Coordinates of N, CA and C and ligand atoms in Angstrom, one line a residue:
X1 N 157.6 47.0 203.1 CA 156.6 47.1 202.1 C 156.9 48.5 201.2
X2 N 156.5 48.1 200.0 CA 156.6 49.2 199.1 C 155.4 49.3 198.2
X3 N 154.6 50.3 198.2 CA 153.5 50.4 197.4 C 153.3 51.8 196.8
X4 N 152.3 52.0 196.0 CA 152.3 53.3 195.2 C 151.6 52.9 193.9
X5 N 151.1 54.0 193.1 CA 150.2 53.8 191.9 C 151.3 53.2 190.8
X6 N 150.5 52.7 189.7 CA 151.2 52.0 188.7 C 152.2 53.1 187.9
X7 N 153.4 52.6 187.8 CA 154.3 53.5 187.0 C 155.2 54.3 187.7
X8 N 155.1 54.4 189.1 CA 155.8 55.1 190.0 C 157.4 54.7 190.0
X9 N 157.8 53.5 189.6 CA 159.1 53.0 189.6 C 159.5 51.9 190.8
X10 N 158.3 51.1 191.2 CA 158.5 50.3 192.1 C 159.5 49.0 191.6
X11 N 159.0 48.6 190.4 CA 159.7 47.4 189.8 C 161.2 47.9 189.6
X12 N 161.3 49.1 189.0 CA 162.6 49.8 188.5 C 163.5 49.9 189.8
X13 N 163.0 50.2 191.0 CA 163.8 50.3 192.0 C 164.2 48.8 192.6
X14 N 163.3 47.8 192.5 CA 163.6 46.5 192.8 C 164.8 45.9 191.9
X15 N 164.8 46.3 190.6 CA 165.8 45.9 189.7 C 167.0 46.6 190.1
X16 N 167.1 47.7 190.4 CA 168.3 48.4 190.8 C 168.9 47.9 192.0
X17 N 168.2 47.5 193.0 CA 168.6 47.0 194.2 C 169.2 45.5 194.1
X18 N 168.7 45.0 193.1 CA 169.1 43.6 192.8 C 170.4 43.7 191.8
X19 N 170.6 44.6 191.2 CA 171.8 44.8 190.4 C 171.5 44.5 189.0
X20 N 170.0 44.4 188.7 CA 169.8 44.1 187.2 C 169.6 45.3 186.4
X21 N 169.5 46.4 186.8 CA 169.5 47.7 186.2 C 170.5 48.7 186.9
X22 N 171.2 49.6 186.2 CA 172.1 50.4 186.7 C 171.6 51.7 187.1
X23 N 171.7 52.2 188.3 CA 171.2 53.6 188.6 C 171.9 54.6 187.8
X24 N 171.0 55.7 187.4 CA 171.8 56.8 186.5 C 172.3 57.8 187.6
X25 N 172.0 57.7 188.9 CA 172.7 58.5 189.8 C 172.6 57.9 191.2
X26 N 173.4 58.3 192.1 CA 173.4 57.7 193.4 C 174.4 56.6 193.5
X27 N 174.4 56.1 194.7 CA 175.5 54.9 194.9 C 174.7 53.8 195.6
X28 N 175.3 52.6 195.4 CA 174.8 51.4 196.2 C 175.8 51.0 197.3
X29 N 175.3 50.8 198.5 CA 176.2 50.5 199.5 C 175.7 49.4 200.3
X30 N 176.7 48.5 200.7 CA 176.2 47.1 201.5 C 177.0 47.5 202.8
X31 N 176.4 47.5 203.9 CA 176.7 47.8 205.2 C 177.8 48.8 205.2
X32 N 177.6 50.1 204.6 CA 178.3 51.2 204.5 C 179.6 51.3 203.5
X33 N 179.6 50.1 202.7 CA 180.7 50.0 201.7 C 180.1 50.0 200.3
X34 N 180.6 51.1 199.5 CA 180.1 51.2 198.2 C 180.3 50.0 197.2
X35 N 179.3 49.5 196.6 CA 179.5 48.2 195.7 C 179.0 48.6 194.4
X36 N 179.5 47.8 193.4 CA 179.1 47.8 192.0 C 177.8 47.1 192.0
X37 N 177.0 47.5 191.0 CA 175.5 46.8 191.0 C 175.5 45.3 190.9
X38 N 176.6 44.7 190.2 CA 176.5 43.2 190.1 C 176.8 42.6 191.4
X39 N 177.5 43.4 192.2 CA 177.7 42.8 193.8 C 176.4 42.4 194.4
X40 N 175.6 43.3 194.2 CA 174.2 43.0 194.7 C 173.4 41.7 194.3
X41 N 173.7 41.1 193.2 CA 173.2 39.8 192.8 C 173.7 38.8 193.7
X42 N 174.7 39.0 194.5 CA 175.2 37.9 195.4 C 174.3 37.8 196.6
X43 N 173.8 38.9 197.0 CA 173.2 39.1 198.3 C 171.6 39.2 198.2
X44 N 171.1 39.7 197.1 CA 169.7 39.9 196.8 C 169.0 38.9 196.0
X45 N 167.9 38.4 196.3 CA 167.1 37.4 195.4 C 165.9 38.4 195.2
X46 N 165.4 38.3 193.7 CA 164.2 38.9 193.6 C 163.3 38.1 192.8
X47 N 161.9 38.2 193.1 CA 161.0 37.5 192.5 C 160.2 38.6 191.7
X48 N 160.2 38.6 190.3 CA 159.6 39.6 189.5 C 158.2 39.1 189.1
X49 N 157.6 40.2 188.5 CA 156.3 40.1 188.1 C 155.8 38.8 187.2
X50 N 156.5 38.6 186.3 CA 156.4 37.4 185.4 C 156.9 36.1 185.8
X51 N 156.2 35.4 186.5 CA 156.8 34.1 187.2 C 157.4 33.1 186.1
X52 N 156.7 33.0 185.0 CA 157.2 31.9 184.2 C 158.4 32.3 183.3
X53 N 158.8 33.6 183.3 CA 160.1 34.0 182.6 C 161.3 33.6 183.5
X54 N 161.0 33.3 184.8 CA 162.1 32.9 185.7 C 162.3 31.3 185.9
X55 N 161.6 30.5 185.0 CA 161.6 29.1 185.1 C 162.1 28.5 183.9
X56 N 163.2 27.5 184.2 CA 163.9 27.2 183.0 C 164.2 25.7 182.9
X57 N 163.8 24.8 184.0 CA 164.2 23.5 184.1 C 163.0 22.7 183.7
X58 N 163.3 21.3 183.6 CA 162.2 20.4 183.2 C 161.2 19.9 184.1
X59 N 161.5 20.0 185.4 CA 160.7 19.6 186.4 C 160.6 20.7 187.7
X60 N 159.7 20.7 188.4 CA 159.7 21.6 189.6 C 160.8 21.1 190.5
X61 N 161.0 19.8 190.7 CA 162.1 19.4 191.7 C 163.5 19.9 191.1
X62 N 163.8 19.8 189.7 CA 165.0 20.3 189.1 C 165.3 21.7 189.2
X63 N 164.1 22.4 189.1 CA 164.2 23.9 189.2 C 164.7 24.3 190.7
X64 N 164.2 23.6 191.6 CA 164.6 23.9 192.9 C 166.1 23.4 193.2
X65 N 166.4 22.2 192.7 CA 167.7 21.7 193.0 C 168.8 22.6 192.3
X66 N 168.5 23.0 191.0 CA 169.3 23.9 190.4 C 169.6 25.3 191.1
X67 N 168.6 25.9 191.7 CA 168.6 27.1 192.4 C 169.5 26.8 193.8
X68 N 169.3 25.7 194.2 CA 170.0 25.4 195.5 C 171.5 25.3 195.1
X69 N 171.8 24.5 194.0 CA 173.2 24.3 193.7 C 173.9 25.5 193.4
X70 N 173.1 26.4 192.5 CA 173.7 27.7 192.1 C 174.0 28.6 193.3
X71 N 173.3 28.4 194.5 CA 173.7 29.0 195.7 C 174.7 28.4 196.7
X72 N 175.2 27.2 196.1 CA 176.4 26.5 196.8 C 175.8 25.7 197.9
X73 N 174.5 25.4 197.9 CA 173.9 24.6 199.1 C 174.4 23.0 199.1
X74 N 174.9 22.6 200.1 CA 175.2 21.1 200.3 C 173.9 20.5 200.6
X75 N 173.8 19.1 200.4 CA 172.6 18.4 200.6 C 171.4 18.9 200.0
X76 N 171.5 19.4 198.7 CA 170.5 20.1 198.1 C 169.2 19.4 197.9
X77 N 169.3 18.0 197.7 CA 168.0 17.1 197.6 C 167.1 17.3 198.9
X78 N 167.6 17.2 200.0 CA 166.9 17.3 201.3 C 166.3 18.8 201.5
X79 N 167.1 19.7 201.1 CA 166.7 21.1 201.1 C 165.6 21.3 200.1
X80 N 165.7 20.7 198.9 CA 164.7 20.8 197.9 C 163.4 20.2 198.4
X81 N 163.4 19.0 199.1 CA 162.2 18.4 199.5 C 161.5 19.3 200.7
X82 N 162.3 20.1 201.6 CA 161.8 21.0 202.5 C 161.0 22.2 201.9
X83 N 161.6 22.7 200.8 CA 161.0 23.8 200.1 C 159.8 23.3 199.4
X84 N 159.6 22.1 198.9 CA 158.6 21.5 198.3 C 157.5 21.5 199.2
X85 N 157.8 21.1 200.6 CA 156.6 21.1 201.5 C 156.3 22.5 202.0
X86 N 157.1 23.3 202.3 CA 157.0 24.6 202.8 C 156.0 25.5 201.8
X87 N 156.1 25.2 200.4 CA 155.3 25.9 199.5 C 154.3 25.0 198.9
X88 N 153.9 23.8 199.5 CA 152.8 22.8 199.2 C 153.1 22.6 197.7
X89 N 154.2 22.1 197.2 CA 154.6 21.8 195.9 C 154.9 20.3 195.8
X90 N 154.9 19.5 196.7 CA 155.3 18.0 196.7 C 154.6 17.3 195.6
X91 N 153.3 17.6 195.5 CA 152.6 16.6 194.6 C 152.8 17.1 193.1
X92 N 153.5 18.4 192.8 CA 153.9 18.8 191.6 C 155.4 18.7 191.3
X93 N 155.9 17.8 192.0 CA 157.4 17.8 191.8 C 157.9 17.4 190.6
X94 N 157.2 16.5 189.8 CA 157.8 16.0 188.5 C 157.0 16.7 187.3
X95 N 156.2 17.6 187.7 CA 155.5 18.3 186.6 C 156.6 19.4 185.9
X96 N 156.3 19.7 184.6 CA 157.2 20.8 183.9 C 156.6 22.1 184.5
X97 N 157.6 23.0 184.9 CA 157.2 24.3 185.4 C 156.4 25.1 184.7
X98 N 156.4 25.0 183.3 CA 155.5 25.8 182.4 C 154.2 25.1 182.5
X99 N 153.9 24.0 183.0 CA 152.6 23.5 182.8 C 151.8 23.8 184.2
X100 N 152.5 24.4 185.0 CA 151.7 24.8 186.3 C 150.7 26.0 186.1
X101 N 149.8 26.1 187.1 CA 149.1 27.2 187.1 C 149.8 28.4 187.5
X102 N 149.1 29.6 187.3 CA 150.0 30.8 187.5 C 150.3 31.0 189.0
X103 N 149.3 30.7 189.9 CA 149.5 30.5 191.4 C 150.6 29.6 191.9
X104 N 150.5 28.5 191.1 CA 151.7 27.4 191.3 C 153.0 27.9 191.0
X105 N 153.0 28.5 189.8 CA 154.3 29.0 189.3 C 154.9 30.1 190.3
X106 N 153.9 30.8 190.8 CA 154.4 31.9 191.7 C 155.0 31.5 192.9
X107 N 154.4 30.3 193.3 CA 154.9 29.6 194.6 C 156.3 29.0 194.2
X108 N 156.5 28.5 193.1 CA 157.9 27.9 192.8 C 158.9 29.1 192.6
X109 N 158.5 30.0 192.0 CA 159.7 31.1 191.9 C 160.0 31.6 193.2
X110 N 159.1 31.7 194.2 CA 159.3 32.2 195.6 C 160.2 31.2 196.2
X111 N 159.9 29.9 196.0 CA 160.7 28.9 196.6 C 162.2 28.9 196.1
X112 N 162.1 29.1 194.7 CA 163.6 29.2 194.3 C 164.5 30.4 194.7
X113 N 163.7 31.5 195.1 CA 164.2 32.7 195.7 C 164.8 32.3 197.2
X114 N 163.9 31.7 197.7 CA 164.3 31.0 199.1 C 165.6 30.3 199.2
X115 N 165.6 29.3 198.0 CA 166.7 28.5 197.9 C 168.0 29.2 197.7
X116 N 168.1 30.4 197.3 CA 169.3 31.2 197.2 C 169.9 31.6 198.6
X117 N 169.1 31.5 199.6 CA 169.4 31.8 201.0 C 170.0 33.2 200.9
X118 N 169.2 34.5 200.4 CA 169.7 35.7 200.2 C 169.6 36.4 201.6
X119 N 170.4 37.4 201.6 CA 170.4 38.5 202.8 C 169.3 39.3 202.6
X120 N 169.0 39.5 201.3 CA 167.8 40.3 201.2 C 166.8 39.8 200.1
X121 N 165.5 39.7 200.3 CA 164.7 39.2 199.3 C 163.5 40.2 199.0
X122 N 163.4 40.4 197.6 CA 162.4 41.3 197.3 C 161.5 40.6 196.3
X123 N 160.1 40.9 196.6 CA 159.0 40.1 195.9 C 158.2 41.2 195.4
X124 N 158.2 41.2 193.9 CA 157.3 42.1 193.1 C 155.9 41.6 192.9
X125 N 154.9 42.1 193.6 CA 153.5 41.5 193.5 C 153.5 40.1 193.8
X126 N 153.9 39.5 194.9 CA 154.1 38.0 195.1 C 152.8 37.4 195.2
X127 N 151.5 38.1 195.4 CA 150.4 37.5 195.8 C 149.4 37.5 194.5
X128 N 149.8 38.1 193.5 CA 148.8 38.1 192.4 C 148.4 36.6 191.9
X129 N 147.3 36.4 192.0 CA 146.9 34.9 191.5 C 146.8 34.0 192.6
X130 N 147.3 34.3 193.9 CA 147.3 33.4 195.0 C 145.9 33.2 195.6
X131 N 145.4 32.0 196.0 CA 144.1 31.9 196.8 C 144.6 32.2 198.3
X132 N 143.5 32.4 199.1 CA 143.6 32.8 200.5 C 144.6 31.9 201.2
X133 N 144.4 30.6 201.0 CA 145.4 29.7 201.8 C 146.8 29.7 201.4
X134 N 147.1 30.1 200.2 CA 148.5 30.2 199.7 C 149.0 31.6 200.1
X135 N 148.0 32.6 200.1 CA 148.5 33.9 200.7 C 149.1 33.7 202.0
X136 N 148.2 33.1 202.8 CA 148.7 32.9 204.2 C 150.0 32.0 204.3
X137 N 150.2 31.1 203.5 CA 151.4 30.2 203.5 C 152.6 31.1 203.0
X138 N 152.4 32.0 202.0 CA 153.5 32.8 201.6 C 153.8 33.9 202.9
X139 N 152.8 34.4 203.4 CA 153.0 35.5 204.5 C 153.9 34.8 205.4
X140 N 153.4 33.5 205.9 CA 154.1 32.8 207.0 C 155.6 32.5 206.7
X141 N 155.9 32.1 205.4 CA 157.2 31.8 205.2 C 158.1 33.2 205.1
X142 N 157.6 34.2 204.7 CA 158.3 35.6 204.7 C 158.6 36.0 206.1
X143 N 157.6 35.8 206.9 CA 157.8 36.2 208.3 C 158.8 35.3 209.1
X144 N 158.9 34.2 208.5 CA 160.1 33.1 209.0 C 161.3 33.6 208.7
X145 N 161.5 34.0 207.4 CA 162.8 34.5 206.8 C 163.1 35.9 207.6
X146 N 162.2 36.6 207.8 CA 162.5 37.9 208.6 C 162.9 37.7 209.9
X147 N 162.2 36.7 210.6 CA 162.7 36.3 211.9 C 164.2 35.8 212.1
X148 N 164.5 35.3 210.7 CA 165.9 34.7 210.9 C 166.8 35.9 210.6
X149 N 166.3 37.1 210.6 CA 167.2 38.3 210.3 C 167.6 38.7 209.0
X150 N 166.7 38.2 207.9 CA 166.9 38.5 206.6 C 166.0 39.8 206.2
X151 N 166.3 40.5 205.3 CA 165.5 41.7 205.0 C 164.4 41.3 203.9
X152 N 163.2 41.5 204.1 CA 162.1 41.2 203.2 C 161.6 42.6 202.7
X153 N 161.6 42.6 201.4 CA 160.8 43.8 200.7 C 159.7 43.3 199.8
X154 N 158.4 43.7 200.1 CA 157.4 43.3 199.4 C 156.7 44.4 198.7
X155 N 156.7 44.4 197.4 CA 156.1 45.4 196.6 C 154.7 44.9 196.3
X156 N 153.7 45.6 196.5 CA 152.3 45.2 196.4 C 151.3 46.2 196.3
X157 N 150.1 45.9 195.7 CA 149.0 46.8 195.7 C 148.1 46.2 196.8
X158 N 148.5 45.1 197.4 CA 147.5 44.2 198.4 C 147.7 44.7 199.7
X159 N 146.9 45.6 200.0 CA 147.2 46.3 201.5 C 146.7 45.1 202.6
X160 N 146.2 44.1 202.2 CA 145.9 43.1 203.1 C 147.3 42.5 203.4
X161 N 148.0 42.2 202.4 CA 149.4 41.4 202.5 C 150.3 42.5 203.4
X162 N 150.3 43.8 203.1 CA 151.0 44.9 203.8 C 150.7 44.7 205.4
X163 N 149.4 44.6 205.6 CA 148.9 44.4 207.0 C 149.4 43.2 207.6
X164 N 149.5 42.1 206.9 CA 150.0 40.7 207.4 C 151.4 40.7 207.6
X165 N 152.1 41.1 206.7 CA 153.6 40.8 206.8 C 154.6 42.0 207.0
X166 N 154.3 43.2 206.9 CA 155.1 44.3 206.8 C 155.1 45.0 208.2
X167 N 156.3 45.3 208.7 CA 156.5 46.1 210.0 C 156.4 47.6 209.6
X168 N 156.9 47.9 208.5 CA 156.7 49.2 207.9 C 156.6 49.2 206.5
X169 N 156.0 50.4 205.9 CA 155.6 50.3 204.4 C 155.9 51.9 204.0
X170 N 156.5 52.0 202.7 CA 156.7 53.3 202.2 C 155.9 53.2 200.9
X171 N 155.2 54.5 200.6 CA 154.5 54.8 199.6 C 155.3 55.6 198.5
X172 N 155.7 55.0 197.4 CA 156.4 55.8 196.4 C 155.4 56.7 195.6
X173 N 155.6 58.0 195.6 CA 154.6 58.8 195.1 C 154.9 59.1 193.7
X174 N 153.9 59.4 192.8 CA 154.0 59.7 191.4 C 154.7 61.0 191.1
X175 N 156.0 60.9 190.5 CA 156.6 62.3 190.4 C 156.6 62.4 188.9
X176 N 156.0 63.5 188.4 CA 155.8 63.7 187.1 C 157.2 64.1 186.1
X177 N 158.1 64.5 187.1 CA 159.5 64.8 186.5 C 160.2 63.5 186.1
X178 N 159.8 62.5 186.7 CA 160.4 61.1 186.4 C 160.1 60.6 185.0
X179 N 159.0 61.0 184.5 CA 158.3 60.7 183.2 C 158.9 61.2 182.0
X180 N 160.2 61.1 181.9 CA 160.8 61.7 180.7 C 161.4 60.9 179.6
X181 N 160.7 59.6 179.6 CA 161.1 58.7 178.5 C 160.5 59.2 177.2
X182 N 161.5 59.1 176.1 CA 160.9 59.6 175.0 C 161.0 58.4 173.9
X183 N 160.0 58.3 173.0 CA 160.0 57.1 172.2 C 160.1 57.9 170.7
X184 N 160.8 57.1 169.8 CA 160.9 57.6 168.5 C 160.2 56.7 167.4
Ligands
ATP201 N1 162.8 49.4 180.2 C1 162.2 50.4 180.2 N2 162.3 51.4 179.3 C2 161.8 52.6 179.3 N3 160.8 53.0 180.5 C3 160.7 52.1 181.4 C4 161.3 50.8 181.3 N4 160.9 50.0 182.3 C5 160.0 50.9 183.0 N5 159.8 52.0 182.4 C6 159.0 53.2 182.7 O1 159.5 53.5 184.1 C7 158.3 53.9 185.0 C8 158.4 53.1 186.1 O2 158.0 51.7 185.7 P1 157.9 50.5 186.9 O3 157.6 49.2 186.0 O4 159.1 50.7 187.8 O5 156.6 50.9 187.6 P2 155.9 50.3 188.7 O6 155.6 51.1 189.9 O7 156.3 48.8 189.0 O8 154.4 50.1 188.1 P3 153.3 49.0 188.4 O9 152.6 49.2 189.6 O10 152.4 49.1 187.1 O11 154.0 47.5 188.3 C9 157.1 53.7 183.9 O12 156.8 55.0 183.4 C10 157.6 53.0 182.9 O13 157.0 53.1 181.7
MG202 MG1 155.8 47.0 188.8

């Protein structure tokens, strides 16, 4: 788990670990071997805070199928059915992703991240907008992934979620020296 006040750099850290942002200093290593940021994209899936910005296809089912195909998954249709079930999306399979509610979209982007079969999955505020039943559903799915030996990093302000799914958690402190961004 990763938590801490607004603006401490939790999302920035997630983007760096995924290869979406370049670090200004330091190195990225996978199993002790230095790698370029773009190498991380092959191993790490990230679910960012704005779910709808990560949905591009015409239907929920196609969104999952495309994620599975991009990850080189064989038998994508069967795997897509399983993910629909795991995230309680079966009844929404033919809906346009942008027509879904916030919580439904959130479940779909998490399902798409699962489709990538990543070694590391990072979820930035995964439970914003989720009701109690779906909070437990996501927590269970994350626990299952962790039991399969995958690394799960959950960024959250929801200490109930930290309690439910995290074996350990780091608090990122607010460092005033980091706030050196200037605007013209
Ligand atoms: N693209 C950017 N350009 C300039 N500054 C940025 C950019 N993205 C983030 N920042 C700044 O970097 C700092 C860390 O932002 P970040 O989004 O990583 O925080 P956070 O810990 O995820 O906050 P929150 O809890 O609100 O989601 C903030 O001061 C933010 O304004
Ligand atoms: Mg953030």
